[in-house]
């Protein structure tokens, strides 16, 4: 089973390797996540891509039959809100798969609620490509986003928090330990990360606010700093 809609490139989707935007990109035939403008770019990307590429899961086609628990995220950092998304919501037809999420075993569709360019660092993190730890420019200052599970399972703010913290960890490993970060993009390593995160009471610590810059707070700050630098560099190159 495959969703013909969600696997077509959207306007502004970009080549995983050279970041050029096009609506004629070709997806990796195995995972159907990474997209390329040419076979030359696919070849260049192969070594890193093979560290995590696995067959695409069979996801339901189209929206779920009934409303489902989802999460809306806004703000410069992670400000999640539990919402219920109806079958008619555009996330089901126009949402983009979050690349790392599919490999981690919790496939997520992310949808920009508006065209407003507002800081939403967590949306940028969620959309990083495992090849580079970078997100395409359309996910820089993405404003408020709606996130659903592409497999029609309910999504909670806590589950999404763990996912974006996982992405944050991958970002902090790039570019020095890029290969290790790419090898971590699988369900087992994601589950291990979630267990550690819960046991460490990290979620609680994060909720204490920006005042506590120890533990996870420090990790967020570190990752934010590097992501901002990378976003700035991308703007110079491709803006
Ligand atoms: Zn390319
Ligand atoms: Zn692939």
Short mmCIF file of C-alpha atoms and ligand atoms in Angstrom, two decimals:
data_model
loop_
_atom_site.label_atom_id
_atom_site.label_comp_id
_atom_site.label_asym_id
_atom_site.label_seq_id
_atom_site.Cartn_x
_atom_site.Cartn_y
_atom_site.Cartn_z
CA UNK A 1 0.00 0.00 0.00
CA UNK A 2 1.37 3.42 -0.79
CA UNK A 3 0.06 6.94 -0.67
CA UNK A 4 0.58 8.39 -4.13
CA UNK A 5 -0.03 11.86 -2.69
CA UNK A 6 2.52 12.03 0.06
CA UNK A 7 5.42 10.73 -2.01
CA UNK A 8 5.19 13.32 -4.76
CA UNK A 9 7.58 16.24 -4.38
CA UNK A 10 5.84 19.45 -3.33
CA UNK A 11 6.83 22.87 -4.66
CA UNK A 12 9.94 23.96 -2.74
CA UNK A 13 10.98 20.40 -1.92
CA UNK A 14 14.73 20.16 -2.35
CA UNK A 15 17.40 17.71 -3.48
CA UNK A 16 18.87 15.98 -0.43
CA UNK A 17 22.36 16.43 -1.84
CA UNK A 18 22.60 19.84 -3.57
CA UNK A 19 19.45 21.50 -2.07
CA UNK A 20 18.10 22.70 -5.42
CA UNK A 21 14.30 23.04 -5.37
CA UNK A 22 12.25 21.28 -8.00
CA UNK A 23 8.96 19.48 -8.51
CA UNK A 24 10.64 16.82 -10.65
CA UNK A 25 12.82 15.33 -7.93
CA UNK A 26 13.10 11.54 -7.82
CA UNK A 27 12.74 9.69 -4.52
CA UNK A 28 14.98 6.88 -3.33
CA UNK A 29 13.09 3.81 -4.53
CA UNK A 30 13.76 1.96 -1.26
CA UNK A 31 12.84 4.38 1.54
CA UNK A 32 10.98 6.91 -0.65
CA UNK A 33 12.15 9.68 1.69
CA UNK A 34 15.35 11.19 0.30
CA UNK A 35 14.91 13.09 -2.96
CA UNK A 36 17.40 13.80 -5.72
CA UNK A 37 17.55 16.14 -8.72
CA UNK A 38 19.85 13.79 -10.67
CA UNK A 39 21.47 10.39 -10.54
CA UNK A 40 24.77 12.20 -9.97
CA UNK A 41 23.42 13.68 -6.71
CA UNK A 42 22.02 10.29 -5.66
CA UNK A 43 25.41 8.69 -6.27
CA UNK A 44 27.22 11.38 -4.29
CA UNK A 45 24.83 10.84 -1.37
CA UNK A 46 24.94 7.03 -1.46
CA UNK A 47 27.59 6.35 1.17
CA UNK A 48 25.80 8.29 3.91
CA UNK A 49 22.31 7.32 2.74
CA UNK A 50 23.06 3.61 2.98
CA UNK A 51 23.76 3.95 6.71
CA UNK A 52 20.03 4.29 7.45
CA UNK A 53 17.99 3.61 4.29
CA UNK A 54 15.42 0.82 4.74
CA UNK A 55 12.20 -0.05 2.92
CA UNK A 56 9.34 2.40 3.36
CA UNK A 57 6.68 1.13 5.79
CA UNK A 58 3.27 0.58 4.25
CA UNK A 59 1.32 3.60 5.38
CA UNK A 60 -2.42 4.07 5.03
CA UNK A 61 -3.55 5.95 1.94
CA UNK A 62 -5.41 9.15 2.65
CA UNK A 63 -6.82 10.43 5.94
CA UNK A 64 -8.05 8.33 8.88
CA UNK A 65 -11.80 7.65 9.03
CA UNK A 66 -12.26 9.62 12.28
CA UNK A 67 -10.62 12.56 14.11
CA UNK A 68 -7.30 11.67 15.71
CA UNK A 69 -5.03 13.02 18.47
CA UNK A 70 -2.29 15.24 17.05
CA UNK A 71 0.02 18.07 18.14
CA UNK A 72 0.28 21.70 17.10
CA UNK A 73 3.65 23.33 17.72
CA UNK A 74 4.44 27.04 17.74
CA UNK A 75 6.94 29.41 19.24
CA UNK A 76 10.68 29.89 18.97
CA UNK A 77 11.26 26.73 21.02
CA UNK A 78 9.07 23.70 21.64
CA UNK A 79 5.57 24.85 22.57
CA UNK A 80 3.27 21.89 21.90
CA UNK A 81 -0.50 21.80 22.18
CA UNK A 82 -2.59 18.61 22.09
CA UNK A 83 -5.23 18.94 19.37
CA UNK A 84 -7.67 16.72 17.50
CA UNK A 85 -7.25 16.65 13.74
CA UNK A 86 -10.30 15.83 11.57
CA UNK A 87 -10.06 13.67 8.43
CA UNK A 88 -10.50 16.80 6.26
CA UNK A 89 -7.40 18.59 7.64
CA UNK A 90 -4.85 19.55 4.94
CA UNK A 91 -2.05 17.78 6.85
CA UNK A 92 -3.31 14.53 5.32
CA UNK A 93 -3.04 15.77 1.75
CA UNK A 94 -0.23 18.34 1.96
CA UNK A 95 1.85 17.36 4.98
CA UNK A 96 5.50 16.42 4.44
CA UNK A 97 7.05 13.29 5.88
CA UNK A 98 9.64 14.17 8.57
CA UNK A 99 12.66 12.25 7.21
CA UNK A 100 14.16 11.04 10.51
CA UNK A 101 10.73 10.03 11.86
CA UNK A 102 10.18 7.34 9.24
CA UNK A 103 13.52 5.70 9.98
CA UNK A 104 12.93 6.01 13.74
CA UNK A 105 9.67 4.08 13.40
CA UNK A 106 7.21 6.90 14.18
CA UNK A 107 6.38 8.28 10.71
CA UNK A 108 5.17 11.88 11.05
CA UNK A 109 3.53 14.28 8.63
CA UNK A 110 4.30 17.94 9.32
CA UNK A 111 2.17 20.74 7.88
CA UNK A 112 2.77 24.50 7.99
CA UNK A 113 -0.45 26.11 9.24
CA UNK A 114 0.37 29.50 7.68
CA UNK A 115 2.88 31.06 5.30
CA UNK A 116 4.06 33.37 8.09
CA UNK A 117 7.82 33.27 8.60
CA UNK A 118 8.01 32.89 12.37
CA UNK A 119 10.72 31.24 14.40
CA UNK A 120 9.90 27.59 15.19
CA UNK A 121 13.17 25.87 15.92
CA UNK A 122 11.54 22.57 16.81
CA UNK A 123 9.84 22.34 13.39
CA UNK A 124 13.24 22.91 11.75
CA UNK A 125 14.74 20.11 13.87
CA UNK A 126 11.89 17.72 13.04
CA UNK A 127 12.53 18.14 9.31
CA UNK A 128 16.28 17.54 9.19
CA UNK A 129 17.69 15.12 6.64
CA UNK A 130 19.80 12.35 8.21
CA UNK A 131 22.39 12.86 5.46
CA UNK A 132 23.33 16.34 6.66
CA UNK A 133 21.54 17.19 9.90
CA UNK A 134 20.07 20.14 7.97
CA UNK A 135 16.49 20.99 7.08
CA UNK A 136 15.41 22.52 3.75
CA UNK A 137 14.89 26.30 3.86
CA UNK A 138 11.10 26.01 3.76
CA UNK A 139 11.33 24.58 7.28
CA UNK A 140 13.39 27.50 8.55
CA UNK A 141 11.06 29.88 10.48
CA UNK A 142 8.14 27.59 9.64
CA UNK A 143 5.64 29.29 11.97
CA UNK A 144 2.96 27.14 13.61
CA UNK A 145 2.89 23.54 12.39
CA UNK A 146 0.48 20.64 12.79
CA UNK A 147 2.01 17.20 13.28
CA UNK A 148 0.21 13.87 12.90
CA UNK A 149 1.32 10.25 12.82
CA UNK A 150 1.28 9.09 9.20
CA UNK A 151 0.26 5.60 10.38
CA UNK A 152 -2.91 7.04 11.97
CA UNK A 153 -1.77 6.27 15.53
CA UNK A 154 -2.53 9.02 18.07
CA UNK A 155 0.34 11.47 18.73
CA UNK A 156 0.95 13.04 22.14
CA UNK A 157 3.01 16.15 22.98
CA UNK A 158 5.39 14.00 25.06
CA UNK A 159 6.03 11.59 22.17
CA UNK A 160 6.69 14.52 19.85
CA UNK A 161 8.98 16.14 22.43
CA UNK A 162 11.08 12.96 22.49
CA UNK A 163 11.20 12.91 18.71
CA UNK A 164 12.44 16.47 18.39
CA UNK A 165 14.95 15.96 21.19
CA UNK A 166 16.19 12.92 19.26
CA UNK A 167 16.64 15.13 16.18
CA UNK A 168 18.35 17.68 18.40
CA UNK A 169 20.83 15.01 19.51
CA UNK A 170 21.53 14.05 15.89
CA UNK A 171 22.16 17.71 15.03
CA UNK A 172 24.59 18.02 17.91
CA UNK A 173 26.52 15.01 16.51
CA UNK A 174 26.84 16.56 13.01
CA UNK A 175 29.18 17.08 11.30
CA UNK A 176 31.90 15.51 13.50
CA UNK A 177 30.06 12.24 14.19
CA UNK A 178 27.78 12.33 11.19
CA UNK A 179 28.19 8.61 10.41
CA UNK A 180 27.23 7.65 13.99
CA UNK A 181 24.20 9.96 13.86
CA UNK A 182 23.08 8.36 10.61
CA UNK A 183 23.46 4.85 12.05
CA UNK A 184 21.21 5.91 14.97
CA UNK A 185 18.28 6.58 12.62
CA UNK A 186 16.45 3.32 13.34
CA UNK A 187 13.61 2.24 15.68
CA UNK A 188 15.87 0.47 18.21
CA UNK A 189 18.14 3.44 18.81
CA UNK A 190 15.17 5.80 18.93
CA UNK A 191 13.44 3.61 21.54
CA UNK A 192 16.65 3.44 23.59
CA UNK A 193 16.88 7.24 23.44
CA UNK A 194 13.25 7.54 24.63
CA UNK A 195 13.87 5.19 27.57
CA UNK A 196 16.91 7.17 28.66
CA UNK A 197 15.04 10.44 28.19
CA UNK A 198 12.14 9.27 30.38
CA UNK A 199 14.37 7.75 33.05
CA UNK A 200 16.46 10.89 33.21
CA UNK A 201 13.33 12.92 33.95
CA UNK A 202 14.53 15.08 31.10
CA UNK A 203 11.03 16.06 30.11
CA UNK A 204 10.41 17.52 33.55
CA UNK A 205 13.71 19.33 33.46
CA UNK A 206 12.87 20.87 30.12
CA UNK A 207 9.54 22.13 31.43
CA UNK A 208 11.28 24.01 34.22
CA UNK A 209 12.10 26.56 31.58
CA UNK A 210 15.07 28.36 30.24
CA UNK A 211 16.35 29.11 33.72
CA UNK A 212 17.77 25.61 34.13
CA UNK A 213 20.50 25.31 31.58
CA UNK A 214 21.80 21.98 32.86
CA UNK A 215 21.25 18.62 31.22
CA UNK A 216 18.76 18.77 28.41
CA UNK A 217 18.50 22.54 28.60
CA UNK A 218 22.17 22.83 27.75
CA UNK A 219 21.77 20.30 24.94
CA UNK A 220 18.94 22.34 23.45
CA UNK A 221 21.00 25.52 23.65
CA UNK A 222 23.99 23.87 22.03
CA UNK A 223 21.93 22.38 19.23
CA UNK A 224 20.06 25.67 18.72
CA UNK A 225 23.31 27.53 18.31
CA UNK A 226 24.68 25.14 15.71
CA UNK A 227 21.35 24.93 13.84
CA UNK A 228 21.19 28.71 13.67
CA UNK A 229 24.68 28.89 12.26
CA UNK A 230 23.81 26.23 9.70
CA UNK A 231 20.56 27.98 8.80
CA UNK A 232 22.50 31.20 8.29
CA UNK A 233 25.05 29.47 6.08
CA UNK A 234 22.28 27.95 3.99
CA UNK A 235 20.68 31.34 3.53
CA UNK A 236 23.95 32.70 2.16
CA UNK A 237 24.31 29.79 -0.23
CA UNK A 238 20.77 29.29 -1.39
CA UNK A 239 18.74 32.26 -0.17
ZN1 LIG B 1 20.87 17.60 -6.54
ZN1 LIG B 2 16.57 5.39 0.68
#
